[in-house]
Coordinates of N, CA and C in Angstrom, one line a residue:
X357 N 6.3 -4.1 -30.5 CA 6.3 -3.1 -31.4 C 4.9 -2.5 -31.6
X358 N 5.0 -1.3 -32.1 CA 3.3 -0.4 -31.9 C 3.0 -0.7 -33.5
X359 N 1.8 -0.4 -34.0 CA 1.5 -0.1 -35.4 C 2.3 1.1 -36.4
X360 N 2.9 2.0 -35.8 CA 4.0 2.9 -36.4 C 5.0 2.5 -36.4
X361 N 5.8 2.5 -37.9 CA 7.2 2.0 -38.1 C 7.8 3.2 -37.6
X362 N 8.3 4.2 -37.1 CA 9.0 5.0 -36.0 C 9.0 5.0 -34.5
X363 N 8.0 4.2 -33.9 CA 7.9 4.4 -33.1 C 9.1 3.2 -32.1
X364 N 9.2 3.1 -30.7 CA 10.7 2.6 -30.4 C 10.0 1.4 -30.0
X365 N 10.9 0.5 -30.0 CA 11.1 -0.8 -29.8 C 10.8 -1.1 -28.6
X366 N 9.6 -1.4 -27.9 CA 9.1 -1.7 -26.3 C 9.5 -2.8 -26.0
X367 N 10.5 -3.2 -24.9 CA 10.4 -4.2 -24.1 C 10.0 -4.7 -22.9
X368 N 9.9 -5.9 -23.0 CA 9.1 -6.6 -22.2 C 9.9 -6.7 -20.5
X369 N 9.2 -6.6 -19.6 CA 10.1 -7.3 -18.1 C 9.7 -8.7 -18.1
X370 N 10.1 -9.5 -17.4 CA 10.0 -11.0 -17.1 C 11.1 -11.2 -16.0
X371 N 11.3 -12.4 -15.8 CA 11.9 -13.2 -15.2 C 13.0 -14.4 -15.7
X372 N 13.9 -14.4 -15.2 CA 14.9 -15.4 -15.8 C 15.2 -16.1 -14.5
X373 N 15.0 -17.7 -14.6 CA 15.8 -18.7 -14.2 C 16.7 -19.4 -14.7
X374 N 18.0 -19.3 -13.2 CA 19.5 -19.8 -13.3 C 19.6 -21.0 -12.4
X375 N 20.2 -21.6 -13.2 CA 20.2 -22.9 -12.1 C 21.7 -22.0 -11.2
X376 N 20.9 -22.5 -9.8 CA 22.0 -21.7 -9.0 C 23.3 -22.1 -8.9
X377 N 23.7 -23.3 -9.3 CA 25.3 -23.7 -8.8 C 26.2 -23.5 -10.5
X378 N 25.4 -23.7 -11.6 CA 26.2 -23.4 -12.5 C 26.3 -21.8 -13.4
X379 N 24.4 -21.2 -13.0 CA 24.5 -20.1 -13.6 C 24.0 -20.1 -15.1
X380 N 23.6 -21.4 -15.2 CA 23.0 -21.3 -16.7 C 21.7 -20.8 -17.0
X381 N 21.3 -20.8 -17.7 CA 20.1 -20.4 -18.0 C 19.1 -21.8 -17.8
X382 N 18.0 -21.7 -17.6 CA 17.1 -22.3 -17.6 C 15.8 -22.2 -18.0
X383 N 15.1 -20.9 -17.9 CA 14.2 -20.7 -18.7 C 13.9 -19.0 -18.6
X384 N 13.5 -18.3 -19.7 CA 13.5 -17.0 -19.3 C 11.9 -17.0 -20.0
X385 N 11.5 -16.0 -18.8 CA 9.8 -15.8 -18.6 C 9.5 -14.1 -19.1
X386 N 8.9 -14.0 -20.4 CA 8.3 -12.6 -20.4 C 7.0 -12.6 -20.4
X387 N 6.6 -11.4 -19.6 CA 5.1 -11.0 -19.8 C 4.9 -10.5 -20.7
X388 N 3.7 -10.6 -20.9 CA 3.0 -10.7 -21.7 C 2.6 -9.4 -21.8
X389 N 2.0 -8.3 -20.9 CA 2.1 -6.8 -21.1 C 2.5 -6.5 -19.8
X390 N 3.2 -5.3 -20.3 CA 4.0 -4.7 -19.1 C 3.1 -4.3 -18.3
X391 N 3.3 -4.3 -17.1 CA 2.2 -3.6 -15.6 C 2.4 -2.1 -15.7
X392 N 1.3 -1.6 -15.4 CA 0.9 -0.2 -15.8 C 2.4 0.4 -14.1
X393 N 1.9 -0.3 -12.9 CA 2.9 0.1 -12.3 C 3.7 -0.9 -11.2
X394 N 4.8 -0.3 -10.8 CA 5.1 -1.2 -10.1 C 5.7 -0.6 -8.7
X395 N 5.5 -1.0 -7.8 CA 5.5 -0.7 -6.8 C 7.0 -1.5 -5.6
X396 N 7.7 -0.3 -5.2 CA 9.4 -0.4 -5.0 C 9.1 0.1 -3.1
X397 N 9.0 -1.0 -2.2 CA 9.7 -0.6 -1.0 C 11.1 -1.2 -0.5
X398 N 11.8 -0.3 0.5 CA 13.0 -0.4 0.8 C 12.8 -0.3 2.2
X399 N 13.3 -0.8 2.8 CA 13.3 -0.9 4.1 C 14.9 -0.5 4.7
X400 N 15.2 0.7 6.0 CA 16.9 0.6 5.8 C 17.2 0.0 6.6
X401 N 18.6 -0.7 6.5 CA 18.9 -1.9 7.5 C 19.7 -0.5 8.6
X402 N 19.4 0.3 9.7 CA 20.1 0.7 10.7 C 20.5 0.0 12.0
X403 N 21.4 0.4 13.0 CA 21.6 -0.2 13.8 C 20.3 -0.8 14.8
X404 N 19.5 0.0 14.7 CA 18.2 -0.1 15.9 C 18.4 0.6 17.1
X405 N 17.5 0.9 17.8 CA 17.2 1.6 18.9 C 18.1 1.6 19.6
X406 N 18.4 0.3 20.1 CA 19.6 0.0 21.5 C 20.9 1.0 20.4
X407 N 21.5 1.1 19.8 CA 22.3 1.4 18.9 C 23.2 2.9 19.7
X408 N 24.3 2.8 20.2 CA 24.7 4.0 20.8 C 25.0 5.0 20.0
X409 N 24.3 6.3 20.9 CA 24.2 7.3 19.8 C 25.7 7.5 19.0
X410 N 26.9 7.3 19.2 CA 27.4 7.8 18.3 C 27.4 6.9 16.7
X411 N 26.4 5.6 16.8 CA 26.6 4.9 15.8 C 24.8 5.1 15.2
X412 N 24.7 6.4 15.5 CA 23.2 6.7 14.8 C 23.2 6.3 13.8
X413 N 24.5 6.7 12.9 CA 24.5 7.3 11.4 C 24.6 5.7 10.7
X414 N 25.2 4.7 11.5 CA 25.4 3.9 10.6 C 24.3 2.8 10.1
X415 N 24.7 2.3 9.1 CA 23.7 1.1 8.2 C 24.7 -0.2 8.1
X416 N 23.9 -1.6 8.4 CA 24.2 -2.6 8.9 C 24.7 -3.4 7.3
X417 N 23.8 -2.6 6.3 CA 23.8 -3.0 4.9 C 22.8 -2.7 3.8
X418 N 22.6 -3.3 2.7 CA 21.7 -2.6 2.0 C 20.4 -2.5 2.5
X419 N 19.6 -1.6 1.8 CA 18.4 -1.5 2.4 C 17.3 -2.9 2.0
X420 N 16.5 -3.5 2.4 CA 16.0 -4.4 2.1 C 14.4 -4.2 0.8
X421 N 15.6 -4.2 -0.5 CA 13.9 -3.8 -1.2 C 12.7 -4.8 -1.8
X422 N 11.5 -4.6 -1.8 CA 10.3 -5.3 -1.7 C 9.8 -5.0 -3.5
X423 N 9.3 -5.8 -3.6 CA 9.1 -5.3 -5.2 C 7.5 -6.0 -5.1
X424 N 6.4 -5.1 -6.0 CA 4.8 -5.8 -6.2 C 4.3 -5.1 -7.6
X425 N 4.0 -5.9 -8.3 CA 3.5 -6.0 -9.6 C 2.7 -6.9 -9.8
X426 N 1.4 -6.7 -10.7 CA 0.3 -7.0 -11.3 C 0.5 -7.5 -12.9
X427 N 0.7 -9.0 -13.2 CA 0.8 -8.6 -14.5 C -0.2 -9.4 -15.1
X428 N -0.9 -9.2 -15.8 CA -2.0 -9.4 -16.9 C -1.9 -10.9 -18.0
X429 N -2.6 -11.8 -18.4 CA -2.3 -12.6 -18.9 C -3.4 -13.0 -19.7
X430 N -3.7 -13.0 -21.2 CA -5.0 -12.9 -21.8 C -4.3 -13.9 -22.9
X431 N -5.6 -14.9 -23.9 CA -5.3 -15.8 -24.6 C -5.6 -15.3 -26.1
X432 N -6.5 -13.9 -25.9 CA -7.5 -13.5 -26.6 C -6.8 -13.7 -28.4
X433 N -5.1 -13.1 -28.1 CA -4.5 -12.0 -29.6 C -3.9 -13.7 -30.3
X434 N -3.7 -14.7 -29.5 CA -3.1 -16.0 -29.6 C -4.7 -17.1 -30.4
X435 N -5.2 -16.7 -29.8 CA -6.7 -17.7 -30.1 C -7.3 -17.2 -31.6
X436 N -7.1 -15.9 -32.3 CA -6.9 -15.1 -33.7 C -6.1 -16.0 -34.1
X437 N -5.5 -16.6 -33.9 CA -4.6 -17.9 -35.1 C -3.9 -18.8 -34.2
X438 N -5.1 -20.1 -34.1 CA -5.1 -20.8 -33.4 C -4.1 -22.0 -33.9
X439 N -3.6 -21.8 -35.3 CA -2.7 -22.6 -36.1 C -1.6 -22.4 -35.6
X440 N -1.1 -21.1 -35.0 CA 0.1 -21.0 -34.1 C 0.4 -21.2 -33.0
X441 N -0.8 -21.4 -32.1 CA -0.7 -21.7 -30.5 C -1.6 -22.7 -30.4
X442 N -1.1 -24.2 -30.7 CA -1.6 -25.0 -30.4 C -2.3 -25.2 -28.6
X443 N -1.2 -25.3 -28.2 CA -1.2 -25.2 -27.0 C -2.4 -23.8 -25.8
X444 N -2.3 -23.2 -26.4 CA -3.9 -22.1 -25.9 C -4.9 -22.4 -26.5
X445 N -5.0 -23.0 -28.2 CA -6.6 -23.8 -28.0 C -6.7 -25.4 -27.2
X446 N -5.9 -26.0 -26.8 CA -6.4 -27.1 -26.0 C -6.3 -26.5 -24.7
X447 N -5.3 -25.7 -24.1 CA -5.5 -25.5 -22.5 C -5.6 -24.3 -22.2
X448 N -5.8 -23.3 -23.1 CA -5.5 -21.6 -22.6 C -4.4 -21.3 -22.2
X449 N -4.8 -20.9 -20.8 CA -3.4 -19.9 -20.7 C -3.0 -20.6 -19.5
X450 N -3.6 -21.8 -19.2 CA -3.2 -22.6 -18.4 C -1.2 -23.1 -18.2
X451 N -0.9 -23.2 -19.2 CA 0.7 -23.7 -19.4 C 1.3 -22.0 -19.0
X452 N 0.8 -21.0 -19.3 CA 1.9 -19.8 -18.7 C 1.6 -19.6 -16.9
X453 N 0.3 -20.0 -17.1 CA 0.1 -19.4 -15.2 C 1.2 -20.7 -14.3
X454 N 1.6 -22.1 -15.0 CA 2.0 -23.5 -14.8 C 3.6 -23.0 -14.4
X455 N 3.9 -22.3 -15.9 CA 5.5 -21.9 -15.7 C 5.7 -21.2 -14.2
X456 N 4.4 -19.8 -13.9 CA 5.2 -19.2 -13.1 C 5.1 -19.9 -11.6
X457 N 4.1 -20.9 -11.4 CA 3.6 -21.3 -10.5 C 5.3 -22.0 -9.9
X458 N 5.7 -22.8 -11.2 CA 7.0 -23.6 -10.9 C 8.0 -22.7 -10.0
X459 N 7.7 -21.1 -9.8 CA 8.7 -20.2 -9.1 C 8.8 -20.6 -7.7
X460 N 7.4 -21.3 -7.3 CA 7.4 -21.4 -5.8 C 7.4 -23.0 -5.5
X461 N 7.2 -23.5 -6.2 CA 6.9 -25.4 -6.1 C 8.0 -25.9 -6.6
X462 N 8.7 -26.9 -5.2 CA 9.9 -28.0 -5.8 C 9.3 -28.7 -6.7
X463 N 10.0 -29.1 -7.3 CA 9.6 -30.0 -8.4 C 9.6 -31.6 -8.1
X464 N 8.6 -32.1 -8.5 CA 7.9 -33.3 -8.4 C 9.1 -34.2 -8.4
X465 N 10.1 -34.5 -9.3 CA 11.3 -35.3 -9.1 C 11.8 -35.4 -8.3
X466 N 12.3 -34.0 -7.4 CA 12.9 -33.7 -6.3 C 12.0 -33.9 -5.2
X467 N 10.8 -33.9 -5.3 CA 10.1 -34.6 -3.9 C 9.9 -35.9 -3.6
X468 N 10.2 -36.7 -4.8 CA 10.0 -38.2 -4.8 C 11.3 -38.8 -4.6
X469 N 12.5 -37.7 -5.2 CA 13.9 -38.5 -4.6 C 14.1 -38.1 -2.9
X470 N 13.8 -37.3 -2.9 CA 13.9 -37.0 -1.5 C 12.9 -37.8 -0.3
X471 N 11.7 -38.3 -1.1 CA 11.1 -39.5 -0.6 C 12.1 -40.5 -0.3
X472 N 12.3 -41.0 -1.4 CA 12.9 -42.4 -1.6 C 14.4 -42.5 -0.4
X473 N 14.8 -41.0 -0.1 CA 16.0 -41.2 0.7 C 15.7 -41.2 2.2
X474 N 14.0 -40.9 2.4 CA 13.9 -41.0 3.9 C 13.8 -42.2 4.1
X475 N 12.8 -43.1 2.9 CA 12.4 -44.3 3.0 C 13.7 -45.0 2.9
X476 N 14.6 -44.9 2.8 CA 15.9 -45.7 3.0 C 16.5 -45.2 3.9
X477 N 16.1 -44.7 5.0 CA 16.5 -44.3 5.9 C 18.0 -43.1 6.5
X478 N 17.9 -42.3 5.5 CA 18.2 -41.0 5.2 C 18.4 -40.5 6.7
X479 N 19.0 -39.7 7.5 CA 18.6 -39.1 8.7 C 19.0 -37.7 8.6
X480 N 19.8 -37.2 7.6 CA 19.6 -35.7 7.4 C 19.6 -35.9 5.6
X481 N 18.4 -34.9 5.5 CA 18.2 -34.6 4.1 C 17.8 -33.4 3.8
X482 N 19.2 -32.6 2.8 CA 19.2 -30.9 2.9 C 17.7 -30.5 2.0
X483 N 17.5 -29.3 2.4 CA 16.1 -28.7 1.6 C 16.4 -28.6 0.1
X484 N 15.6 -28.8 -0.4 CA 15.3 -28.8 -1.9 C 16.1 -27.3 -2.3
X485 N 16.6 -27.2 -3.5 CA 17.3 -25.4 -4.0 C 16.4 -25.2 -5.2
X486 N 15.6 -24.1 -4.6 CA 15.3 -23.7 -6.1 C 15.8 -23.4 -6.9
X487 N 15.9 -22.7 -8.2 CA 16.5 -21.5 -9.0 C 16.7 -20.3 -9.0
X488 N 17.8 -19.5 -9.1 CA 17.7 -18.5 -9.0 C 17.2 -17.7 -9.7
X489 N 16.1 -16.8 -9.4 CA 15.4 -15.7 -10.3 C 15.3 -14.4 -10.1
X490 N 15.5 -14.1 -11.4 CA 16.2 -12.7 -11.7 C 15.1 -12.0 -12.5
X491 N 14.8 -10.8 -11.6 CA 13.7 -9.7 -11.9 C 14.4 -9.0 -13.2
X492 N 13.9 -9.1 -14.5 CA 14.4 -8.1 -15.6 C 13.4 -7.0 -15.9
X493 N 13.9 -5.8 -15.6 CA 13.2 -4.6 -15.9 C 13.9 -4.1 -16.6
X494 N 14.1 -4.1 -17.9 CA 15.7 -3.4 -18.9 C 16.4 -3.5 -18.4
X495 N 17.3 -3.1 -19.5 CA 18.7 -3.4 -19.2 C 19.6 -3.2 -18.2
X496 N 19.1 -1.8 -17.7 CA 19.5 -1.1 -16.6 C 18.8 -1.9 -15.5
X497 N 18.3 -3.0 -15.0 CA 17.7 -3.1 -13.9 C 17.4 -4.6 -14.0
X498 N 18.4 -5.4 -13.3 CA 18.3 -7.0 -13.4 C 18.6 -7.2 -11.7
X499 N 17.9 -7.7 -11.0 CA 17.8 -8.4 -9.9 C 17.6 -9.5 -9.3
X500 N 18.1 -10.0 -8.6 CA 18.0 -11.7 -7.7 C 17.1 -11.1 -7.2
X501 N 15.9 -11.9 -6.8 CA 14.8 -12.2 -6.1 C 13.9 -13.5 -5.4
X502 N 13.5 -13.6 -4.5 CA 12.9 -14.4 -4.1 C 11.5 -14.2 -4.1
X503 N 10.6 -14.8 -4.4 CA 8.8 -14.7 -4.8 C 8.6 -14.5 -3.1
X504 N 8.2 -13.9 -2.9 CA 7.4 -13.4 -1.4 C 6.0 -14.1 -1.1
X505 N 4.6 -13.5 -2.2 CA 3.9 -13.9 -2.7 C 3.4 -13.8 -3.9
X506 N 2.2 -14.3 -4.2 CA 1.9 -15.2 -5.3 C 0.4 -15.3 -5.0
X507 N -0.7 -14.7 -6.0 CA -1.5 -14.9 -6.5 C -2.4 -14.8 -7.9
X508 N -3.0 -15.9 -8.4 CA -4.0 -15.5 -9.6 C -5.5 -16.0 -9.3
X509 N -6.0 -14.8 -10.3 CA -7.4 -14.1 -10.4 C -7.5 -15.2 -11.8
X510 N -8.6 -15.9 -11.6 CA -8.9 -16.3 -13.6 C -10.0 -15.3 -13.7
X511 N -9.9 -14.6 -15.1 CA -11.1 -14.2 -14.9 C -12.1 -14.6 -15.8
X512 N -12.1 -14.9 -17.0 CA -12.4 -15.6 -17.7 C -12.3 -17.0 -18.2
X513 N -13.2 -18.3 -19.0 CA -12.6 -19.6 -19.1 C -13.5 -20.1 -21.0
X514 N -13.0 -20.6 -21.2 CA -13.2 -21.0 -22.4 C -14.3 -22.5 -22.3
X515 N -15.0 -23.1 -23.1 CA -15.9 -24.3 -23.0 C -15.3 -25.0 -22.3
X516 N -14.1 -25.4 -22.3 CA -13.6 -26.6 -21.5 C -13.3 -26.0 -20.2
X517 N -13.4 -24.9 -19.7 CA -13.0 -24.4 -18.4 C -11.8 -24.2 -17.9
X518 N -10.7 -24.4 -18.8 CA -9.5 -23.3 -19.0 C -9.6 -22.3 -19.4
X519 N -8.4 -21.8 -18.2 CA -8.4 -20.1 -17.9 C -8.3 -19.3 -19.5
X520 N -8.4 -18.4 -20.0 CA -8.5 -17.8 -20.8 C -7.8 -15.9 -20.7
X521 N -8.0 -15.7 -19.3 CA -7.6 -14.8 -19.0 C -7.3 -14.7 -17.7
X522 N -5.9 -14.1 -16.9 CA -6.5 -14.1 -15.5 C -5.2 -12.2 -15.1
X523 N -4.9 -12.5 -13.7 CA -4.2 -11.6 -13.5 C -3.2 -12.3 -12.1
X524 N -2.0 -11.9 -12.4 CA -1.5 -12.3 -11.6 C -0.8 -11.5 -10.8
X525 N -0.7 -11.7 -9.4 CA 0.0 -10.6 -8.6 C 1.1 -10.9 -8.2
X526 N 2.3 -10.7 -8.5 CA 3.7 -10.7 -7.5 C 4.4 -10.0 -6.3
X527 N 4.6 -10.8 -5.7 CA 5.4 -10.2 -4.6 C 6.5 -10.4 -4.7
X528 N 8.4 -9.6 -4.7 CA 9.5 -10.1 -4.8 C 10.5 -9.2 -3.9
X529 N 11.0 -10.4 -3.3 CA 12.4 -9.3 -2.5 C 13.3 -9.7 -3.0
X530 N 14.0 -8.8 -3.1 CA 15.6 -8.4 -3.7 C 16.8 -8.9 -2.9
X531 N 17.0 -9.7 -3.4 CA 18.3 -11.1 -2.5 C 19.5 -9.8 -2.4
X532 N 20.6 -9.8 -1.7 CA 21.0 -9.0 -1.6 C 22.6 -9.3 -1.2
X533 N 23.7 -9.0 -1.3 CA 24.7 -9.5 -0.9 C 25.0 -9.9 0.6
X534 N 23.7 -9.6 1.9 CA 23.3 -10.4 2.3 C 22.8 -11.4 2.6
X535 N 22.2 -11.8 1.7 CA 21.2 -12.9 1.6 C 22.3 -14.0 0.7
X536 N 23.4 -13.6 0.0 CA 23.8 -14.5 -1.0 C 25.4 -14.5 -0.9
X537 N 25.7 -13.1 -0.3 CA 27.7 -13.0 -0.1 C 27.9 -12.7 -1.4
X538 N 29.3 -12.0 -1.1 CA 30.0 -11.6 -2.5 C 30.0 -12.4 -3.8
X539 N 30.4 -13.7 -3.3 CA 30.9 -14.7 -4.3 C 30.1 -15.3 -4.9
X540 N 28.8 -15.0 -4.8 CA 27.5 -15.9 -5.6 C 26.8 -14.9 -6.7
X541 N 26.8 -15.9 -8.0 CA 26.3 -14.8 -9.5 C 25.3 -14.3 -8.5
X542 N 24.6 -14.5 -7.9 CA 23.5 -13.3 -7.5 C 24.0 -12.4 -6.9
X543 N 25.1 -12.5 -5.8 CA 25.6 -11.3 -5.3 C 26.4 -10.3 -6.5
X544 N 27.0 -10.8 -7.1 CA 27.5 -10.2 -8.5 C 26.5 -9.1 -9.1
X545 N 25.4 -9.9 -9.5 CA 24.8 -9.2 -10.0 C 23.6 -7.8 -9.1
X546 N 23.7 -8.1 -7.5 CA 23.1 -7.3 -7.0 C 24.1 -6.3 -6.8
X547 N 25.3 -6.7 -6.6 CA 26.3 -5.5 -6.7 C 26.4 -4.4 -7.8
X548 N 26.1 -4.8 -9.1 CA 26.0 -4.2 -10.5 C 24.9 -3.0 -10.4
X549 N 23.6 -3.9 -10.0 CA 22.3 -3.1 -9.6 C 22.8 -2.2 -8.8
X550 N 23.0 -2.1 -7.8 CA 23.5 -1.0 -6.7 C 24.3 0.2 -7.2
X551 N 25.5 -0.3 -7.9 CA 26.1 0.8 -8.6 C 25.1 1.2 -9.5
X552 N 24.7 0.3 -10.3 CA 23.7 1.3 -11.1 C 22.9 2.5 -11.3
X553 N 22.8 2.0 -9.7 CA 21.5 3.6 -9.2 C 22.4 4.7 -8.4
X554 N 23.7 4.2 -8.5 CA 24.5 5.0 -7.7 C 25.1 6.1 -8.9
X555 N 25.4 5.5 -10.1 CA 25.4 6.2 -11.6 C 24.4 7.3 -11.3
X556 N 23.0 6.5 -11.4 CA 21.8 7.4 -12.0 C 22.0 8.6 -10.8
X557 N 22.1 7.8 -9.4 CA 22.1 9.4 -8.7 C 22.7 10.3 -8.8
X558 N 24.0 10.1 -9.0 CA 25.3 11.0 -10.3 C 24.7 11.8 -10.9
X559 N 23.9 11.5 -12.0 CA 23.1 12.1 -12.9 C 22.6 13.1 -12.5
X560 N 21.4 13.1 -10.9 CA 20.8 14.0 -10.9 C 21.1 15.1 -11.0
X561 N 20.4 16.3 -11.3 CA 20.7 18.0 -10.6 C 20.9 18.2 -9.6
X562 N 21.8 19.0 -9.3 CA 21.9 19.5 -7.6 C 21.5 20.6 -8.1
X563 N 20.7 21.4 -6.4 CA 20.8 22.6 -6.6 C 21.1 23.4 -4.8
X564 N 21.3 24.9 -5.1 CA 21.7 25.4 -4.1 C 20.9 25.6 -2.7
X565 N 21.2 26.2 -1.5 CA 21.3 26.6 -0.8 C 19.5 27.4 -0.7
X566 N 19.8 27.9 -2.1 CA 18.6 29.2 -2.3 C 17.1 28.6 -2.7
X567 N 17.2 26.9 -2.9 CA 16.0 26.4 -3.6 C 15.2 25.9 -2.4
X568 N 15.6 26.4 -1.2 CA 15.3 26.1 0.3 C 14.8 27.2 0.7
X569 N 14.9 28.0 -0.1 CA 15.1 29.4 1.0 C 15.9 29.9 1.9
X570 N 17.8 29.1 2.1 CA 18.8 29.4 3.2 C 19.6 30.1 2.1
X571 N 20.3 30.7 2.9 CA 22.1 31.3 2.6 C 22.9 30.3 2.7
X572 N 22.7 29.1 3.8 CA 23.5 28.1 4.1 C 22.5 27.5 4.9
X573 N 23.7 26.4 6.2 CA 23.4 25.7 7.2 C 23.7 27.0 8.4
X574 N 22.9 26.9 9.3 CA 22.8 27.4 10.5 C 24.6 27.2 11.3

């Protein structure tokens, strides 16, 4: 909310993890301020070159989109009432950069059980499953994604040399009903997304023949 009581209700993007087999919630992550931009490539899945011309036209499946955002993370408005955020005057902002870190790193349990099964002599032991996480941009705009990359900047540190402020950069691809199949809440919900923009292109204006400068097609 802004300092005007009229003004509209701003929401936040973040991230939500689901544990992938039951779909629950697990932890939902907002930033802290929204990224001034974000940056949307799509790649289209076509047949490829060898492709006989009469199957020019067709697409193998969705297009593959890339998502990159910068988001900002400061202790500064939290450390003004340090009575409320215990936790940023002993470590800063150390515990949020921790959460998102957890997007790319199995978790310590799961590397030690998976120890313990080689050392008992285990001979196939499946890969660790992350969570699934879902890019929230409003309401209109919830996506499965997989972290690509992953970097933070500190830029600042407090006496004890926790972070205080830093910046973080994401990388995210958009899991996609091939990456996941119909039948998985992520494919579900990347289905939803797809119509969604299939709505909005509904929406747009068409216009004629004359906004080209033709009478028609040739």
């Amino acid at each position: 909310m802004t300092g005007f009581p009229n003004s509209p209700r701003v929401v936040k993007g973040g991230l939500v993890l689901l544990d992938p087999a039951s779909a629950q919630v697990q932890r939902v992550i907002a930033l802290q301020y929204n990224p001034d931009t974000l940056t949307r490539t799509l790649q289209v899945q076509h047949l490829g070159e060898g492709a006989e011309r009469a199957e020019a036209l067709r697409l193998k499946g969705p297009a593959v989109e890339t998502l990159k955002l910068e988001a900002e993370i400061d202790a500064v408005d939290q450390l003004e009432f340090p009575g409320q955020h215990k936790t940023v005057v002993e470590s800063g902002i150390a515990a949020q950069l921790a959460v998102l870190e957890s997007l790319i790193n199995p978790a310590a349990a799961d590397l030690l059980a998976n120890q313990a099964l080689a050392a008992a002599g285990t001979l196939e032991i499946a890969p660790m499953e992350s969570a699934l996480v879902l890019f929230v941009w409003g309401a209109n705009r919830i996506v499965p994604v997989r972290v690509t990359d992953f970097s933070i900047t500190e830029e600042a540190f407090d006496p004890a040399l926790n972070p205080i402020r830093a910046k973080v950069n994401l990388g995210l691809r958009v899991l996609s009903i091939d990456d996941l199949g119909f039948d998985h809440r992520g494919g579900n919900l990347f289905m939803a997304y797809l119509q969604s923009r299939e709505r909005l292109a509904a929406k747009a204006a068409t216009v004629g023949f004359e906004a080209l400068g033709l009478g028609g097609i040739p």
